[in-house]
XYZ file of N, CA and C in Angstrom:
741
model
N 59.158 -220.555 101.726
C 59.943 -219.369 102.100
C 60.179 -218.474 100.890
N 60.603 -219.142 100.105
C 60.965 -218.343 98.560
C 59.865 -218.115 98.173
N 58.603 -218.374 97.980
C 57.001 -218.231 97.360
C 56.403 -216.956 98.075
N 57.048 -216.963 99.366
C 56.635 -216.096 100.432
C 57.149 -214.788 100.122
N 58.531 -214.904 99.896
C 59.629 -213.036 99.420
C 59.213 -212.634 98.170
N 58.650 -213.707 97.131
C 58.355 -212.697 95.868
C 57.193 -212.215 96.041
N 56.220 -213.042 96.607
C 54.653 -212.718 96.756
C 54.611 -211.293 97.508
N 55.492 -210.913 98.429
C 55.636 -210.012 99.560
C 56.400 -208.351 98.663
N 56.720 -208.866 97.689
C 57.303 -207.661 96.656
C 56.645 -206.478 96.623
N 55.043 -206.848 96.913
C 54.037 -205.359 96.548
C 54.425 -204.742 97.860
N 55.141 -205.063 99.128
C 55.085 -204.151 100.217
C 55.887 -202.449 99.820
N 55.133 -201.917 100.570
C 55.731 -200.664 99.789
C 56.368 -199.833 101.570
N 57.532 -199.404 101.167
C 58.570 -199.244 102.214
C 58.524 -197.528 102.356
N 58.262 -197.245 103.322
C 58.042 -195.078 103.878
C 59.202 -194.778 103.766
N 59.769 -194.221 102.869
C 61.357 -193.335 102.820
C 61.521 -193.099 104.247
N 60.603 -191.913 104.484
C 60.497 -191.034 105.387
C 60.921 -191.799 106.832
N 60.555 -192.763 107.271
C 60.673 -194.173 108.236
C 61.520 -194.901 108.573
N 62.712 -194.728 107.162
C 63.388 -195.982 106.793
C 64.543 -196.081 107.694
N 64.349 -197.275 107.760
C 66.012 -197.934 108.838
C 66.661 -198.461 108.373
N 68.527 -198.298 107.926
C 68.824 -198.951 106.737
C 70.321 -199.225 107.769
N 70.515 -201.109 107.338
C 71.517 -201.540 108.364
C 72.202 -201.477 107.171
N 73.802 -201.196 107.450
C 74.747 -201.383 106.834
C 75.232 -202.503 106.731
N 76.033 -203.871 106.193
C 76.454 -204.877 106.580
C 78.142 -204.551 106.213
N 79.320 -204.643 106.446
C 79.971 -204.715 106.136
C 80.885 -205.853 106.293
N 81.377 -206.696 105.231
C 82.030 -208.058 105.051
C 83.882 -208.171 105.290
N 84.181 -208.435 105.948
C 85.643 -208.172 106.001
C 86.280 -209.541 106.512
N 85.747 -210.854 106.532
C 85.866 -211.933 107.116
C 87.054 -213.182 106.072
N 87.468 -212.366 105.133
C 88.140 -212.900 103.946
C 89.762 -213.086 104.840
N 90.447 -214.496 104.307
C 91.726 -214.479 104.517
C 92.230 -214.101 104.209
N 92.493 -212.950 103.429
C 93.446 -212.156 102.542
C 94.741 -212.810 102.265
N 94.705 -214.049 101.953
C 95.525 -214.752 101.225
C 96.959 -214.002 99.988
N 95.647 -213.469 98.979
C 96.579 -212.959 97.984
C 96.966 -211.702 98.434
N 97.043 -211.689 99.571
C 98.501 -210.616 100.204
C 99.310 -210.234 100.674
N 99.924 -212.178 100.312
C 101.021 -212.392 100.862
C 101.342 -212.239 102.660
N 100.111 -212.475 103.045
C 100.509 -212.227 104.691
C 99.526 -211.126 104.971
N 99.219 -210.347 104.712
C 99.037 -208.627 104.834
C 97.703 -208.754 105.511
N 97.163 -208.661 106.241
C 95.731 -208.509 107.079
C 95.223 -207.135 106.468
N 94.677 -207.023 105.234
C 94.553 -205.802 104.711
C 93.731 -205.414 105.462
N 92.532 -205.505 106.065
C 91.470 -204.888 106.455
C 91.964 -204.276 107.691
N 93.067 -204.323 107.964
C 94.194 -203.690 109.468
C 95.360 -202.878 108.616
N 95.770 -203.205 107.063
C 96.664 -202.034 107.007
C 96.358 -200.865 106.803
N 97.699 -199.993 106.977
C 97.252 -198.514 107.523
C 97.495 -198.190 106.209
N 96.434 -197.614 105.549
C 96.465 -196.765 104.401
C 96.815 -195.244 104.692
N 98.087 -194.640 104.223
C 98.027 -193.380 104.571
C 98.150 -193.328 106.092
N 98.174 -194.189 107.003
C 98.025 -193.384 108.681
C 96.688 -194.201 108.962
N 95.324 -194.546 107.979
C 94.460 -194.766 109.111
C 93.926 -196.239 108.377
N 94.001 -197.339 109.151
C 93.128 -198.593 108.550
C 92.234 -198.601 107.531
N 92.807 -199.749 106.791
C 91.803 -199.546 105.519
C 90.256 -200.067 106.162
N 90.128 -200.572 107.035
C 88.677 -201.230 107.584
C 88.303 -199.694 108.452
N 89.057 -198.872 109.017
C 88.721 -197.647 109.655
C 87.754 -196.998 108.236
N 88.464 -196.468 107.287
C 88.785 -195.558 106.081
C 86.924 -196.240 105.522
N 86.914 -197.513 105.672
C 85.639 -198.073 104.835
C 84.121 -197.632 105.406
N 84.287 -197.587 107.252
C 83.141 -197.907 108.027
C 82.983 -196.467 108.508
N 84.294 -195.561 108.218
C 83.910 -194.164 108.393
C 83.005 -193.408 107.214
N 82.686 -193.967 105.846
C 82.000 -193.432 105.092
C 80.558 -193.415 105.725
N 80.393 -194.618 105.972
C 79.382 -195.457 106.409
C 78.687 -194.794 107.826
N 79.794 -193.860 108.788
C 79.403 -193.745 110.150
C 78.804 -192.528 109.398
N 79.635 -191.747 108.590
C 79.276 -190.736 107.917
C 77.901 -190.605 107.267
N 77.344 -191.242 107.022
C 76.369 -190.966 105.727
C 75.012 -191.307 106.645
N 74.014 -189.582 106.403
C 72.819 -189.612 107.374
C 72.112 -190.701 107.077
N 71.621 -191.319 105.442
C 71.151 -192.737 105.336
C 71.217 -193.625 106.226
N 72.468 -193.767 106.545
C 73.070 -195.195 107.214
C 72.023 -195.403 108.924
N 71.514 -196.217 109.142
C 70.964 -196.263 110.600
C 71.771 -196.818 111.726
N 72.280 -197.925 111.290
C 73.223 -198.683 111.731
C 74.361 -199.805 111.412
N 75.718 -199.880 111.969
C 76.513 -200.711 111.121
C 76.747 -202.028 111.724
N 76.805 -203.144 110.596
C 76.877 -204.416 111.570
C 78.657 -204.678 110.753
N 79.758 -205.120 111.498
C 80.694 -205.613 111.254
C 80.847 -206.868 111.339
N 81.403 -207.777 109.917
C 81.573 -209.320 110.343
C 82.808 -209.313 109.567
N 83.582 -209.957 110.940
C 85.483 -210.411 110.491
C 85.778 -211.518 110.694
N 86.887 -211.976 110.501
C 86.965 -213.521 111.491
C 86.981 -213.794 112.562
N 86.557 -214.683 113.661
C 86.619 -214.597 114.627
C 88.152 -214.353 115.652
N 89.110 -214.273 114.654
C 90.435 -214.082 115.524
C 90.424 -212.644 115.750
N 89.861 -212.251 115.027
C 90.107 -210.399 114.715
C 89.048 -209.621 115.188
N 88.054 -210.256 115.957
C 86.533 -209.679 116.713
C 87.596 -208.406 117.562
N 88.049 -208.946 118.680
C 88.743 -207.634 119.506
C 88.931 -206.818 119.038
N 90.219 -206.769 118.135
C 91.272 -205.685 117.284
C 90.339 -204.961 116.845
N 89.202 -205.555 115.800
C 88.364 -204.593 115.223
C 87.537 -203.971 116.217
N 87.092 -204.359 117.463
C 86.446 -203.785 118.349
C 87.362 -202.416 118.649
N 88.330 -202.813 119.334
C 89.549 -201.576 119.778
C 89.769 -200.545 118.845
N 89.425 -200.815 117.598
C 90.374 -199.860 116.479
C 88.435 -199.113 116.401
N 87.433 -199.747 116.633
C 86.079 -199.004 116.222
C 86.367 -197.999 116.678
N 86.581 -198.496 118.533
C 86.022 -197.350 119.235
C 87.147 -196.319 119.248
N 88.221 -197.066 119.170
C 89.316 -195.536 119.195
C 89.024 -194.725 117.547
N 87.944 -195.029 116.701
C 87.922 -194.146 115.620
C 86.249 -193.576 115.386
N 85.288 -193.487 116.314
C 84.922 -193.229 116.892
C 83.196 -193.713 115.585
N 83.488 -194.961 115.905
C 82.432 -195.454 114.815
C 81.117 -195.527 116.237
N 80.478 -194.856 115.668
C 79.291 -194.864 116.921
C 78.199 -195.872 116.397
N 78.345 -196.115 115.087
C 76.684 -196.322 114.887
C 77.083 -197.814 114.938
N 78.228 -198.440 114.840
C 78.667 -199.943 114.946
C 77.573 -200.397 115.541
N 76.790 -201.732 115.711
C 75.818 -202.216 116.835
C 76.200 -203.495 117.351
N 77.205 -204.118 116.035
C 77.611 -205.512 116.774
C 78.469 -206.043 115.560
N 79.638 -207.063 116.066
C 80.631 -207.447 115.203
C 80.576 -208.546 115.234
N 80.234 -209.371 114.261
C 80.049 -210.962 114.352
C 80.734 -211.641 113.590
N 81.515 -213.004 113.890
C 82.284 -213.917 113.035
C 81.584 -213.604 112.036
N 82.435 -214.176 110.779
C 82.289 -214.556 109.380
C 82.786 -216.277 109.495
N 82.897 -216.609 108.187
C 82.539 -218.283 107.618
C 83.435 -218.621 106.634
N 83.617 -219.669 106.520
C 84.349 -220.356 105.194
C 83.803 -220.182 103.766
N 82.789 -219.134 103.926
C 81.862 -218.923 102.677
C 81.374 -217.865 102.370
N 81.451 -216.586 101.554
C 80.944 -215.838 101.334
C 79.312 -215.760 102.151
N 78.601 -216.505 101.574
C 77.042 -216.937 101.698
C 77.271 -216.701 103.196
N 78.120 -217.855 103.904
C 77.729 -217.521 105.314
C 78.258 -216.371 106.048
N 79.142 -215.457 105.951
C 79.497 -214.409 106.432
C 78.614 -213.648 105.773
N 77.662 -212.927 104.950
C 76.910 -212.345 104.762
C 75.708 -212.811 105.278
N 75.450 -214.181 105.675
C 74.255 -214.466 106.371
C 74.209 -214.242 107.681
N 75.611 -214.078 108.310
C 75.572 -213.774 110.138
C 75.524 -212.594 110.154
N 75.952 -211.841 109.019
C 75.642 -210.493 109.545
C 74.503 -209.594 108.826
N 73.443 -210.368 108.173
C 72.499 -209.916 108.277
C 71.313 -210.175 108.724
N 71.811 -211.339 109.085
C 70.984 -211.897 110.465
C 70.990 -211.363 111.772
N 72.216 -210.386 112.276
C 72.429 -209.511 112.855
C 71.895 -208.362 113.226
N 70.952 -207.767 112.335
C 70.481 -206.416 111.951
C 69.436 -206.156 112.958
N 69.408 -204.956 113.228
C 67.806 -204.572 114.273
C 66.707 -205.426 113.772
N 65.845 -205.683 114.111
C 64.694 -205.999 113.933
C 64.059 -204.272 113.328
N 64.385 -203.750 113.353
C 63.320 -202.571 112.539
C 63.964 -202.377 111.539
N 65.009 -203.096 110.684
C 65.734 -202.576 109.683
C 64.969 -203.115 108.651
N 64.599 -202.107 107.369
C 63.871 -201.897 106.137
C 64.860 -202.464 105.171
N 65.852 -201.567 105.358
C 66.901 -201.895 104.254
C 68.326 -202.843 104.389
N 69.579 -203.036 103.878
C 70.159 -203.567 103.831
C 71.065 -203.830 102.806
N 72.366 -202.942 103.575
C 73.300 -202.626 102.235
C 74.794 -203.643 102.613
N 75.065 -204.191 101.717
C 76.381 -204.972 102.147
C 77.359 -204.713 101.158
N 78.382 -204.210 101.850
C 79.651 -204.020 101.080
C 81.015 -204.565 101.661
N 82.098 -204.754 101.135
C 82.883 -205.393 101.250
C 83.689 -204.029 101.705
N 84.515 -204.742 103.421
C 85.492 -204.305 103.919
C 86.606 -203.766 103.265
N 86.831 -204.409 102.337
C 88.097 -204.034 101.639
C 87.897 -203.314 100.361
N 86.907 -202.420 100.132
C 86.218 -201.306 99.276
C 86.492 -200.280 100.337
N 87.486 -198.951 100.198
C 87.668 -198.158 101.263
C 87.092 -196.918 100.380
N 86.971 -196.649 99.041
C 86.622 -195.623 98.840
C 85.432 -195.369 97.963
N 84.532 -196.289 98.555
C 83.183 -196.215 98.370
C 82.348 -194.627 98.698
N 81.502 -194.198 98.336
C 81.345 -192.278 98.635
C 79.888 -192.983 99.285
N 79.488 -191.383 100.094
C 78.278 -191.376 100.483
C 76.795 -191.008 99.216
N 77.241 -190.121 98.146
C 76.260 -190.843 97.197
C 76.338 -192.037 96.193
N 77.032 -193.066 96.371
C 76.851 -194.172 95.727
C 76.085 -195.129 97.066
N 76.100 -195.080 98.373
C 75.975 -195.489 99.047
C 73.941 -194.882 99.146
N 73.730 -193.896 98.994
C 72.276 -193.435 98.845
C 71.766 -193.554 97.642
N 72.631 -193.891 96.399
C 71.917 -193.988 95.126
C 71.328 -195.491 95.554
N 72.437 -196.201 95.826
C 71.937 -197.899 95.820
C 70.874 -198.093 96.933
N 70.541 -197.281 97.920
C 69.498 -197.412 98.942
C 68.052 -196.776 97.938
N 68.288 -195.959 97.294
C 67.117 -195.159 96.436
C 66.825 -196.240 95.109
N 67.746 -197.124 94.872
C 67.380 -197.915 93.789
C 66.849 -199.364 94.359
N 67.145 -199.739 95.703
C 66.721 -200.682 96.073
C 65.270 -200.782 96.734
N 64.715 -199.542 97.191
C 64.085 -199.011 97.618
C 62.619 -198.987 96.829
N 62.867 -198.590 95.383
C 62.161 -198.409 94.260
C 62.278 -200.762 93.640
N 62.880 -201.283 93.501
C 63.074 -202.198 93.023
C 63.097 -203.536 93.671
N 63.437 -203.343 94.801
C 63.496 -204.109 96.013
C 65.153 -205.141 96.078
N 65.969 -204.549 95.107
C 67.404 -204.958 95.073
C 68.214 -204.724 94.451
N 69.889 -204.134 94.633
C 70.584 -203.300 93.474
C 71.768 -203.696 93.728
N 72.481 -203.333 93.048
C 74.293 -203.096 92.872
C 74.949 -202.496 92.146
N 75.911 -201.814 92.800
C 76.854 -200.712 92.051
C 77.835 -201.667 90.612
N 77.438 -201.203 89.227
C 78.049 -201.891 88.144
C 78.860 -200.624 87.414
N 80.104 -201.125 87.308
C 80.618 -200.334 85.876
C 80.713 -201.281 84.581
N 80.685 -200.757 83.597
C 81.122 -201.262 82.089
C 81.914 -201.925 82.288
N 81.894 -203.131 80.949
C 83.200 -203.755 80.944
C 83.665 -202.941 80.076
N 85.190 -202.735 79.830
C 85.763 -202.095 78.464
C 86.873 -202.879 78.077
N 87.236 -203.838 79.178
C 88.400 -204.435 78.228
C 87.359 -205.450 77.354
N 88.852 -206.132 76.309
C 88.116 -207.240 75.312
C 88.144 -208.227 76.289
N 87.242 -208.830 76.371
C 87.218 -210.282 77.027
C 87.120 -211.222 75.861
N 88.243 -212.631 76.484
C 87.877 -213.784 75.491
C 88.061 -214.955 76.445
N 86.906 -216.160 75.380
C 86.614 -217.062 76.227
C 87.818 -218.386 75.613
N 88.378 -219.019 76.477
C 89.432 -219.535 76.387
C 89.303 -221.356 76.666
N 90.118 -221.939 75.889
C 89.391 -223.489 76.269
C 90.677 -224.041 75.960
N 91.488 -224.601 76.845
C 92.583 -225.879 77.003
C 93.948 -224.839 76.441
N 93.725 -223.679 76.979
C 94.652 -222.884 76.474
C 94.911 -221.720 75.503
N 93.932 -221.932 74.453
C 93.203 -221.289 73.102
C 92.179 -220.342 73.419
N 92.643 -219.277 72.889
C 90.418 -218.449 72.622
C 90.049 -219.507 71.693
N 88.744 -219.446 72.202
C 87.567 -220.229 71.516
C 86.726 -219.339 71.098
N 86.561 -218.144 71.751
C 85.647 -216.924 71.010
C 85.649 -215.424 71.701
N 85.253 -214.611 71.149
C 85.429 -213.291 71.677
C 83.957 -212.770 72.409
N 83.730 -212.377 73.550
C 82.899 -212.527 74.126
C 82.229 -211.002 73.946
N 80.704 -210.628 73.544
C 80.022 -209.390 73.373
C 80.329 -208.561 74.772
N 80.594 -207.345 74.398
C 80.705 -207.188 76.042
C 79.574 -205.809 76.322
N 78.945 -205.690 75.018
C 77.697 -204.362 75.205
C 77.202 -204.385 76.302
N 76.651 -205.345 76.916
C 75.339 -205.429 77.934
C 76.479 -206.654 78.834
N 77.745 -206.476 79.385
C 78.560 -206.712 80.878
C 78.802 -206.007 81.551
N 78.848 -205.888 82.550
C 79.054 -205.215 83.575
C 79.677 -206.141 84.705
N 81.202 -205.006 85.481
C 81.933 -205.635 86.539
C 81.066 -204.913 87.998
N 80.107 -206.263 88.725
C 79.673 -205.936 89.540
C 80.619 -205.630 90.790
N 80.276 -204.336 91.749
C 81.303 -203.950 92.904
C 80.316 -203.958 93.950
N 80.405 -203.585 95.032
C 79.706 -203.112 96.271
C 79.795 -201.717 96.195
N 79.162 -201.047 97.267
C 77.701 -201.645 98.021
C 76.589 -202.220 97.061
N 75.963 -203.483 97.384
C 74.883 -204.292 97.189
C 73.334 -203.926 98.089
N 72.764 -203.020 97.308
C 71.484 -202.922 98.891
C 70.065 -203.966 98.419
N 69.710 -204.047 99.483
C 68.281 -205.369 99.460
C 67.596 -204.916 100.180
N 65.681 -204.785 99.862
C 65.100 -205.111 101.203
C 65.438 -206.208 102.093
N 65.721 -205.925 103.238
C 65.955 -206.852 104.537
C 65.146 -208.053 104.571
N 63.421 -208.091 104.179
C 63.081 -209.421 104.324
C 63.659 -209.991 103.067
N 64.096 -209.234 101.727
C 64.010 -210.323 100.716
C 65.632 -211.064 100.924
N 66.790 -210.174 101.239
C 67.954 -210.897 101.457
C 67.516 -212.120 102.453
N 67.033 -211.512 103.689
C 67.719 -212.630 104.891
C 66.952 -213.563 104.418
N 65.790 -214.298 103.257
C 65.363 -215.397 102.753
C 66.481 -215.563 101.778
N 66.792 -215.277 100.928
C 67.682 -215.546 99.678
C 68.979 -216.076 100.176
N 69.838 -215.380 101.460
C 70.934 -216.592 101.763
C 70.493 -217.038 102.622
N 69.076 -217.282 103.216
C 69.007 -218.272 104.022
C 68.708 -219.684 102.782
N 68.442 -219.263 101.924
C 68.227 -219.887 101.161
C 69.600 -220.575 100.364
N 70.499 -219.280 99.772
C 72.009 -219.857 99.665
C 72.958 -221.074 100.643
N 72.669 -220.273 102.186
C 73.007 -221.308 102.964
C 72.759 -222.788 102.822
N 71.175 -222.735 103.340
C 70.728 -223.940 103.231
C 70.725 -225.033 102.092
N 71.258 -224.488 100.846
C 71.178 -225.189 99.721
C 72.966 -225.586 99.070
N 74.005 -224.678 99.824
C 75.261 -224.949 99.932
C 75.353 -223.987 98.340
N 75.036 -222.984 98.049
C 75.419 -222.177 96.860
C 76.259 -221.698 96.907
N 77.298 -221.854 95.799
C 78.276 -221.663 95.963
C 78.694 -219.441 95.342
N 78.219 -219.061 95.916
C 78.112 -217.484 95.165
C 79.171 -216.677 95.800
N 79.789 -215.705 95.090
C 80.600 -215.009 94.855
C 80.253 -213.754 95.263
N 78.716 -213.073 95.294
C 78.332 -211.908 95.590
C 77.250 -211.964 95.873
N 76.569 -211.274 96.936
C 75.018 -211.523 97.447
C 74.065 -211.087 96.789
N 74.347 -210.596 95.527
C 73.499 -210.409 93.968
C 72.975 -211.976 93.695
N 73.999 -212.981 93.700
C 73.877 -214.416 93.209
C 72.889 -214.537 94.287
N 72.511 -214.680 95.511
C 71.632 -215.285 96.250
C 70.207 -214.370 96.337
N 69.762 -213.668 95.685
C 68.845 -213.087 94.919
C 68.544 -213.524 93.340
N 69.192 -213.239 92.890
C 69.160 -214.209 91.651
C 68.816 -215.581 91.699
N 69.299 -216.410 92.837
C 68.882 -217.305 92.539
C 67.366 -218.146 93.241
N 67.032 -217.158 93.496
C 64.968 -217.167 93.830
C 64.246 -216.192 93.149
N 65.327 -215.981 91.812
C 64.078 -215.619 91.091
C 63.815 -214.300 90.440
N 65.191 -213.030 91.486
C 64.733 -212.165 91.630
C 65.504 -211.182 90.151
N 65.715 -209.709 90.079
C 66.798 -209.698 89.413
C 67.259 -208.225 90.025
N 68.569 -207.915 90.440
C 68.724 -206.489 91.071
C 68.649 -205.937 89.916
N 68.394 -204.695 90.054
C 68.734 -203.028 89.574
C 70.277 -202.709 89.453
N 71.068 -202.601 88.304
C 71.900 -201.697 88.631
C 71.958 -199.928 88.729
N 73.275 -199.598 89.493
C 73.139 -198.122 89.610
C 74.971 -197.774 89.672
N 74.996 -196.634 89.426
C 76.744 -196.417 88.771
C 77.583 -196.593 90.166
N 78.688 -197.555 89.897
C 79.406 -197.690 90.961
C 80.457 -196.420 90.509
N 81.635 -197.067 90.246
C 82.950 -195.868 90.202
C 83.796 -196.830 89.695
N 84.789 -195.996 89.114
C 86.542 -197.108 88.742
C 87.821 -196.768 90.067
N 86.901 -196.107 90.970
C 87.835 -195.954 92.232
C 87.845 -196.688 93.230
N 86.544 -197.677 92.997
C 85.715 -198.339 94.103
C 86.794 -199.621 94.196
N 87.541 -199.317 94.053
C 88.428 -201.099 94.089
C 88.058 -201.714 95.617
N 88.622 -203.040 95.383
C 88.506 -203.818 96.299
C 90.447 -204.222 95.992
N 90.265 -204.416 97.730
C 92.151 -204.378 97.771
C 92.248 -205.705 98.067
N 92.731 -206.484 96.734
C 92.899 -207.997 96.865
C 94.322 -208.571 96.706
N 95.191 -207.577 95.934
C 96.494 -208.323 95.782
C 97.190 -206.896 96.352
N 98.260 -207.062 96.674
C 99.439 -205.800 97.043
C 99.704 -204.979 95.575
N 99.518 -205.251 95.025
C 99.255 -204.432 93.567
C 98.249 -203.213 94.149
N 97.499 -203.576 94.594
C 95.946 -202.835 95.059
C 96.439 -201.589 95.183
N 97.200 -201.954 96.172
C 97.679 -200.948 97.476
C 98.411 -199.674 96.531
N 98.992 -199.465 95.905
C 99.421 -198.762 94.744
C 98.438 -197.970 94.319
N 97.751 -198.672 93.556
C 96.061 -198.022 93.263
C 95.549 -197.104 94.550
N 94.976 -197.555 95.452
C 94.819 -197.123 96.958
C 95.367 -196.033 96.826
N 96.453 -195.919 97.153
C 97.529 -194.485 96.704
C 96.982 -193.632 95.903
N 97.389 -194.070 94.931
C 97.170 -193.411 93.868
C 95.608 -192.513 94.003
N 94.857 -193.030 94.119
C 93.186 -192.623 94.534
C 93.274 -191.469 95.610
N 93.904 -191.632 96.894
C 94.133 -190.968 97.941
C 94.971 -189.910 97.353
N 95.783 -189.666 96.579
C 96.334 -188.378 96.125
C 95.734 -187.962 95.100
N 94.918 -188.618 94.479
C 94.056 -188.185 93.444
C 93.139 -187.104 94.214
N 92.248 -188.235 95.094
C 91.149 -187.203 95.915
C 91.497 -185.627 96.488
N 93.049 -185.939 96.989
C 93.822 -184.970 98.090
C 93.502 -183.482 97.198
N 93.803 -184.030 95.521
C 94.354 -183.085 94.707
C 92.979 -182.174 94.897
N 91.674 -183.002 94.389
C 90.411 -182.200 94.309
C 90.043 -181.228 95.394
N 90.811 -182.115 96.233
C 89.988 -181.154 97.856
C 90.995 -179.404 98.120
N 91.704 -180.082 97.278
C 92.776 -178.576 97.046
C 92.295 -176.940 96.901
């Protein structure tokens, strides 16, 4: 299977043609938020899971969107699609006790004519429509990418309590979403994660680990992901930031 996706690398993909499924991941317990079902709170008036999948309904790239939540929350997110008038939605499927496997049901999900394959995390609401076409144009050219910013703080590496050393940080980068893949090379790579119980953090790792290496392309320092109620502040803050520009 893996001998098969790198060998298959020379396929060369028609812009002009292209069908590009969205995946979006929202299947997380949101634990560190104290209770808070973030991907249901109302940012400003409209759901932060509304606020994410409307970029997404938005952007002519996009062909179609696949939603995966937990299975308690399939309805709600159904009800809140259609009253916000996500058309291109095609289907909402459980998520898993595992990163790996909630990104594997829902890109296992995808049309059968889908070329591309972008997965970003639900709880990234202010992801734009050209970071969302840069990473389709870099995956496109490369056959796999992700939105990276710089590191700039100092990082140090720490052992039984102590720095033990100060870590180079020239060539780090804090990887964010959207993540785009050709479609055959992901749905091998976590079928491959799956099947092998990998334990990965971002669907970059299940490419990486057959071999491959993504492309980066400029994410943003707005692109947060809303993980602690701290977030939500930030969130704010961004939303009156933007308000100001559109002034």
């Amino acid at each position: 299977m893996v001998r098969g996706i790198v060998r298959g690398l020379g396929k060369v993909i028609d812009k002009k043609m292209l069908f590009t499924s969205a995946v979006v991941v929202a299947a997380g317990s949101a634990s560190r938020m104290g209770g808070i079902n973030k991907i249901f709170y109302e940012l400003d008036g409209v759901p932060v899971i509304v606020r994410t999948l409307s970029v997404f309904q938005s952007c002519g790239a996009v062909s179609e969107i696949v939603l995966v939540v937990r299975e308690c929350d399939i309805d709600k997110a159904r009800s809140i699609c259609s009253e916000s008038g996500i058309t291109k939605l095609t289907k909402i499927v459980p998520g898993g006790d595992k990163r790996s496997v909630s990104s594997s049901n829902g890109v296992f999900a995808v049309s059968d004519k889908s070329d591309i394959v972008i997965i970003h995390d639900g709880a990234r609401p202010f992801v734009t429509d050209s970071m969302i076409r840069d990473g389709i144009d870099t995956a496109v050219k490369y056959s796999a990418s992700a939105a990276a910013i710089p590191v700039v703080s100092t990082i140090k590496r720490g052992e039984n309590g102590f720095v033990s050393s100060t870590v180079e940080r020239d060539n780090l980068f804090e990887i964010q979403t959207p993540q785009v893949f050709r479609t055959d090379i992901i749905k091998g790579a976590l079928q491959n994660a799956v099947s092998h119980g990998l334990n990965i953090t971002d669907d970059c790792m299940a490419v990486e680990a057959i071999g491959l290496h993504p492309r980066l392309f400029d994410g943003s320092r707005e692109n947060i992901k809303l993980t602690v109620k701290a977030d939500l502040d930030l969130a704010y803050g961004i939303l009156k930031g933007r308000e100001k520009k559109c002034e």
